[in-house]
Amino acid sequence: VVLVKVNVDENPQISAQFQVQSIPAVYALRDGRIVDGFLGAVPERDVERFVQSLLPSEAQTTLASLIEAGDELSLRKAIQLDPGNEDAVIALATLLVGQQQFDEALALLERIPESERTRPIAAAARLGEPQAGEAPSDEYDAKLSALLPRVKDDDDARQQFVDILEVLGTDDPRTAEYRKKLSREQSEDMVAPMPLQAKDSPGAEDLGSRHDRPPSLPDRPDRQPRHQQHSQTISLELSHVSPMTSRFR
């Protein structure tokens, strides 16, 4: 636990972000989020209990140590303790891809939500690329060029195309280049409008003559001229919405 003291008079922006109404105001933050806090002066024993409640448990300390070790055995133990731990899953999946155990890596990644951290590893596993996250050889240029004409009609080809770009990464200039090509290729797949049937073609109707002959309606005594008919008015009422106060962390 790191203790930081802020003078609210010298730092009014921080005070406003935390919506400090009175001092002392104590906030506990973890990963950029407020997790606990209290207002006003409290006895020392209460402060000690507050700090103790913020310390990691023994299980959390063990888990962090296993993930920090980073070897396969430690990471597998970490996942046994916390099967959905994102750091442990990603670290182990990366090792498995490096060992060419691609199926196990993909199955492991299914335990956690897809994210920017998981996509390159999953892409490398699907491509059978042992070194996940490293720039592949220039052979990928030929592969991307060969896949591009097929991406519209072949889901597997499109997945492979996207996976290669994911492995290349945003720092590789080819990624932006081929993403533009992919967008153009997909935009050309728009459905063309159906051509109108020629007037002289067999079975074609004379549309103009049909519109020139409005259907005759029988006179009705209760029929009113259009300008005398009442029009229906639809009103939209906007209710007042109270602004939500943002909470800065």
Short mmCIF file of C-alpha atoms in Angstrom, two decimals:
data_model
loop_
_atom_site.label_atom_id
_atom_site.label_comp_id
_atom_site.label_asym_id
_atom_site.label_seq_id
_atom_site.Cartn_x
_atom_site.Cartn_y
_atom_site.Cartn_z
CA VAL A 1 0.00 0.00 0.00
CA VAL A 2 1.41 3.37 -1.06
CA LEU A 3 0.23 6.45 0.82
CA VAL A 4 -0.14 9.67 -1.17
CA LYS A 5 -1.19 12.99 0.38
CA VAL A 6 -2.74 15.71 -1.78
CA ASN A 7 -3.27 19.34 -0.77
CA VAL A 8 -6.72 20.20 -2.09
CA ASP A 9 -6.01 23.94 -2.08
CA GLU A 10 -2.96 23.49 -4.30
CA ASN A 11 -4.65 20.84 -6.48
CA PRO A 12 -8.25 21.96 -7.09
CA GLN A 13 -8.59 19.82 -10.21
CA ILE A 14 -7.86 16.62 -8.30
CA SER A 15 -10.27 17.72 -5.58
CA ALA A 16 -12.97 18.28 -8.18
CA GLN A 17 -12.33 14.94 -9.86
CA PHE A 18 -12.80 13.09 -6.58
CA GLN A 19 -15.73 15.36 -5.61
CA VAL A 20 -14.18 16.13 -2.25
CA GLN A 21 -16.76 17.87 -0.05
CA SER A 22 -14.85 17.81 3.21
CA ILE A 23 -11.43 16.85 4.51
CA PRO A 24 -9.81 14.62 5.40
CA ALA A 25 -11.05 12.44 2.53
CA VAL A 26 -9.31 9.10 2.04
CA TYR A 27 -9.66 7.01 -1.10
CA ALA A 28 -8.14 3.61 -1.83
CA LEU A 29 -7.39 2.93 -5.50
CA ARG A 30 -6.50 -0.31 -7.25
CA ASP A 31 -5.81 -0.48 -10.98
CA GLY A 32 -6.98 3.11 -11.34
CA ARG A 33 -10.32 2.48 -9.65
CA ILE A 34 -11.64 3.54 -6.26
CA VAL A 35 -12.22 0.41 -4.19
CA ASP A 36 -12.78 1.88 -0.73
CA GLY A 37 -12.52 5.04 1.32
CA PHE A 38 -13.73 7.07 4.26
CA LEU A 39 -14.36 10.71 5.24
CA GLY A 40 -13.42 12.57 8.38
CA ALA A 41 -10.98 11.84 11.17
CA VAL A 42 -11.05 8.28 12.54
CA PRO A 43 -9.07 6.54 15.31
CA GLU A 44 -5.68 5.06 14.45
CA ARG A 45 -6.91 1.50 14.92
CA ASP A 46 -9.60 2.10 12.27
CA VAL A 47 -6.97 3.38 9.86
CA GLU A 48 -4.85 0.27 10.48
CA ARG A 49 -7.83 -1.99 9.79
CA PHE A 50 -8.57 -0.02 6.64
CA VAL A 51 -5.01 -0.49 5.36
CA GLN A 52 -5.00 -4.18 6.27
CA SER A 53 -8.17 -4.71 4.28
CA LEU A 54 -6.37 -3.42 1.19
CA LEU A 55 -3.44 -5.80 1.43
CA PRO A 56 -3.54 -8.88 -0.85
CA SER A 57 -4.50 -12.16 0.73
CA GLU A 58 -2.09 -15.06 0.98
CA ALA A 59 -3.75 -16.72 -2.01
CA GLN A 60 -3.43 -13.54 -4.06
CA THR A 61 0.23 -13.23 -3.13
CA THR A 62 0.87 -16.83 -4.15
CA LEU A 63 -0.95 -16.33 -7.44
CA ALA A 64 1.04 -13.20 -8.25
CA SER A 65 4.31 -15.01 -7.48
CA LEU A 66 3.43 -17.90 -9.80
CA ILE A 67 2.54 -15.57 -12.65
CA GLU A 68 5.71 -13.57 -12.12
CA ALA A 69 7.79 -16.77 -12.30
CA GLY A 70 6.51 -17.22 -15.85
CA ASP A 71 7.52 -20.84 -16.46
CA GLU A 72 4.98 -23.36 -17.72
CA LEU A 73 4.65 -25.28 -14.45
CA SER A 74 4.11 -22.11 -12.41
CA LEU A 75 1.58 -20.77 -14.87
CA ARG A 76 -0.38 -24.02 -14.84
CA LYS A 77 -0.48 -23.87 -11.03
CA ALA A 78 -1.67 -20.29 -11.23
CA ILE A 79 -4.51 -21.29 -13.55
CA GLN A 80 -5.48 -24.07 -11.18
CA LEU A 81 -5.85 -21.44 -8.44
CA ASP A 82 -7.66 -18.99 -10.70
CA PRO A 83 -8.86 -20.55 -14.01
CA GLY A 84 -9.98 -17.22 -15.42
CA ASN A 85 -6.93 -15.17 -14.54
CA GLU A 86 -6.20 -13.19 -17.70
CA ASP A 87 -2.49 -12.67 -17.06
CA ALA A 88 -1.86 -16.35 -16.37
CA VAL A 89 -3.93 -17.55 -19.34
CA ILE A 90 -2.25 -15.18 -21.79
CA ALA A 91 1.23 -16.00 -20.53
CA LEU A 92 0.67 -19.76 -20.76
CA ALA A 93 -1.03 -19.53 -24.18
CA THR A 94 1.98 -17.61 -25.47
CA LEU A 95 4.30 -20.35 -24.24
CA LEU A 96 2.12 -23.04 -25.81
CA VAL A 97 2.13 -21.27 -29.19
CA GLY A 98 5.91 -21.11 -28.99
CA GLN A 99 5.90 -24.88 -28.36
CA GLN A 100 3.57 -25.35 -31.36
CA GLN A 101 0.78 -26.65 -29.14
CA PHE A 102 -1.72 -24.57 -31.05
CA ASP A 103 -4.95 -26.40 -30.22
CA GLU A 104 -4.29 -26.27 -26.48
CA ALA A 105 -3.44 -22.59 -26.71
CA LEU A 106 -6.72 -21.82 -28.49
CA ALA A 107 -8.71 -23.87 -25.99
CA LEU A 108 -7.02 -22.03 -23.13
CA LEU A 109 -7.80 -18.62 -24.59
CA GLU A 110 -11.50 -19.49 -24.69
CA ARG A 111 -11.55 -19.14 -20.89
CA ILE A 112 -11.20 -15.37 -21.07
CA PRO A 113 -12.88 -12.66 -23.19
CA GLU A 114 -11.30 -11.74 -26.49
CA SER A 115 -9.17 -8.60 -26.29
CA GLU A 116 -6.27 -6.82 -27.94
CA ARG A 117 -3.96 -9.02 -25.87
CA THR A 118 -5.50 -12.31 -26.92
CA ARG A 119 -6.11 -11.68 -30.63
CA PRO A 120 -2.47 -11.85 -31.81
CA ILE A 121 -1.86 -15.05 -29.84
CA ALA A 122 -5.01 -16.71 -31.19
CA ALA A 123 -4.14 -15.59 -34.71
CA ALA A 124 -0.64 -17.03 -34.42
CA ALA A 125 -2.10 -20.32 -33.16
CA ARG A 126 -4.56 -20.56 -36.07
CA LEU A 127 -1.81 -19.78 -38.55
CA GLY A 128 0.59 -22.25 -36.97
CA GLU A 129 3.11 -19.47 -36.36
CA PRO A 130 5.40 -20.55 -33.48
CA GLN A 131 6.67 -17.07 -32.67
CA ALA A 132 3.55 -15.19 -31.71
CA GLY A 133 3.84 -11.43 -31.85
CA GLU A 134 7.03 -11.39 -33.95
CA ALA A 135 7.10 -10.05 -37.49
CA PRO A 136 6.66 -12.94 -39.94
CA SER A 137 8.66 -13.43 -43.12
CA ASP A 138 7.98 -11.59 -46.36
CA GLU A 139 6.18 -14.71 -47.58
CA TYR A 140 3.08 -13.25 -45.98
CA ASP A 141 2.95 -10.63 -48.75
CA ALA A 142 2.39 -13.39 -51.29
CA LYS A 143 -0.15 -15.09 -49.03
CA LEU A 144 -2.12 -11.89 -48.50
CA SER A 145 -2.18 -11.17 -52.22
CA ALA A 146 -3.39 -14.69 -52.95
CA LEU A 147 -6.09 -14.57 -50.27
CA LEU A 148 -7.45 -11.13 -51.13
CA PRO A 149 -9.61 -12.17 -54.12
CA ARG A 150 -11.18 -14.97 -52.04
CA VAL A 151 -12.11 -13.09 -48.87
CA LYS A 152 -15.59 -12.15 -50.13
CA ASP A 153 -16.81 -15.69 -50.67
CA ASP A 154 -14.54 -17.82 -48.48
CA ASP A 155 -14.84 -17.42 -44.70
CA ASP A 156 -11.71 -19.47 -44.07
CA ALA A 157 -9.71 -17.31 -46.46
CA ARG A 158 -10.96 -14.16 -44.77
CA GLN A 159 -10.09 -15.49 -41.31
CA GLN A 160 -6.59 -16.37 -42.48
CA PHE A 161 -6.21 -12.93 -44.08
CA VAL A 162 -7.26 -11.17 -40.84
CA ASP A 163 -5.05 -13.46 -38.74
CA ILE A 164 -1.99 -12.56 -40.80
CA LEU A 165 -2.70 -8.86 -40.29
CA GLU A 166 -3.15 -9.49 -36.57
CA VAL A 167 0.22 -11.20 -36.35
CA LEU A 168 1.88 -8.47 -38.39
CA GLY A 169 0.64 -5.92 -35.87
CA THR A 170 -0.17 -2.24 -36.22
CA ASP A 171 3.50 -1.24 -36.32
CA ASP A 172 4.02 -3.06 -39.62
CA PRO A 173 3.13 -0.73 -42.53
CA ARG A 174 1.73 -3.68 -44.48
CA THR A 175 -1.13 -3.98 -41.99
CA ALA A 176 -2.69 -0.63 -42.88
CA GLU A 177 -2.05 -1.20 -46.58
CA TYR A 178 -3.77 -4.58 -46.70
CA ARG A 179 -6.64 -3.46 -44.46
CA LYS A 180 -7.43 -0.78 -47.04
CA LYS A 181 -7.31 -3.39 -49.78
CA LEU A 182 -9.64 -5.60 -47.76
CA SER A 183 -12.12 -2.74 -47.31
CA ARG A 184 -12.09 -1.97 -51.04
CA GLU A 185 -12.56 -5.65 -51.89
CA GLN A 186 -15.58 -5.89 -49.59
CA SER A 187 -17.12 -2.64 -50.84
CA GLU A 188 -17.06 -3.98 -54.39
CA ASP A 189 -19.31 -6.82 -53.24
CA MET A 190 -22.33 -4.56 -52.96
CA VAL A 191 -25.46 -5.81 -54.68
CA ALA A 192 -26.00 -4.09 -58.02
CA PRO A 193 -29.46 -2.60 -58.61
CA MET A 194 -31.82 -4.72 -60.73
CA PRO A 195 -32.12 -3.27 -64.23
CA LEU A 196 -35.52 -1.95 -65.23
CA GLN A 197 -37.43 -4.01 -67.77
CA ALA A 198 -37.49 -2.40 -71.17
CA LYS A 199 -40.84 -1.13 -72.33
CA ASP A 200 -40.75 -3.09 -75.54
CA SER A 201 -39.62 -6.34 -73.93
CA PRO A 202 -42.07 -9.27 -73.84
CA GLY A 203 -44.49 -9.04 -70.95
CA ALA A 204 -43.51 -5.46 -70.07
CA GLU A 205 -46.29 -3.12 -69.04
CA ASP A 206 -46.69 0.42 -70.18
CA LEU A 207 -46.02 1.95 -66.79
CA GLY A 208 -46.67 5.44 -68.05
CA SER A 209 -50.10 4.58 -69.43
CA ARG A 210 -50.96 2.78 -66.20
CA HIS A 211 -50.20 5.86 -64.14
CA ASP A 212 -52.04 8.06 -66.64
CA ARG A 213 -55.27 6.21 -65.88
CA PRO A 214 -56.13 6.87 -62.23
CA PRO A 215 -58.79 4.51 -60.95
CA SER A 216 -62.26 6.01 -60.74
CA LEU A 217 -63.87 5.96 -57.33
CA PRO A 218 -67.60 5.96 -56.72
CA ASP A 219 -68.97 9.10 -55.18
CA ARG A 220 -69.62 8.85 -51.45
CA PRO A 221 -71.81 11.36 -49.68
CA ASP A 222 -69.59 11.29 -46.61
CA ARG A 223 -66.37 11.83 -48.56
CA GLN A 224 -64.77 15.20 -47.86
CA PRO A 225 -62.30 17.07 -50.01
CA ARG A 226 -58.69 16.43 -49.00
CA HIS A 227 -58.18 19.99 -47.78
CA GLN A 228 -61.12 19.57 -45.37
CA GLN A 229 -59.89 16.33 -43.85
CA HIS A 230 -58.38 16.52 -40.41
CA SER A 231 -54.72 15.66 -40.28
CA GLN A 232 -53.36 13.61 -37.44
CA THR A 233 -50.64 15.32 -35.45
CA ILE A 234 -48.01 13.23 -33.73
CA SER A 235 -46.09 14.99 -31.01
CA LEU A 236 -42.90 13.84 -29.35
CA GLU A 237 -42.39 14.92 -25.79
CA LEU A 238 -38.83 15.10 -24.55
CA SER A 239 -38.61 14.48 -20.87
CA HIS A 240 -36.03 16.33 -18.87
CA VAL A 241 -32.96 14.23 -18.27
CA SER A 242 -30.92 15.04 -15.24
CA PRO A 243 -27.20 15.14 -16.02
CA MET A 244 -25.24 12.31 -14.52
CA THR A 245 -22.29 13.39 -12.48
CA SER A 246 -19.15 11.67 -13.75
CA ARG A 247 -16.92 10.11 -11.22
CA PHE A 248 -13.26 10.68 -11.91
CA ARG A 249 -10.87 8.13 -10.73
#
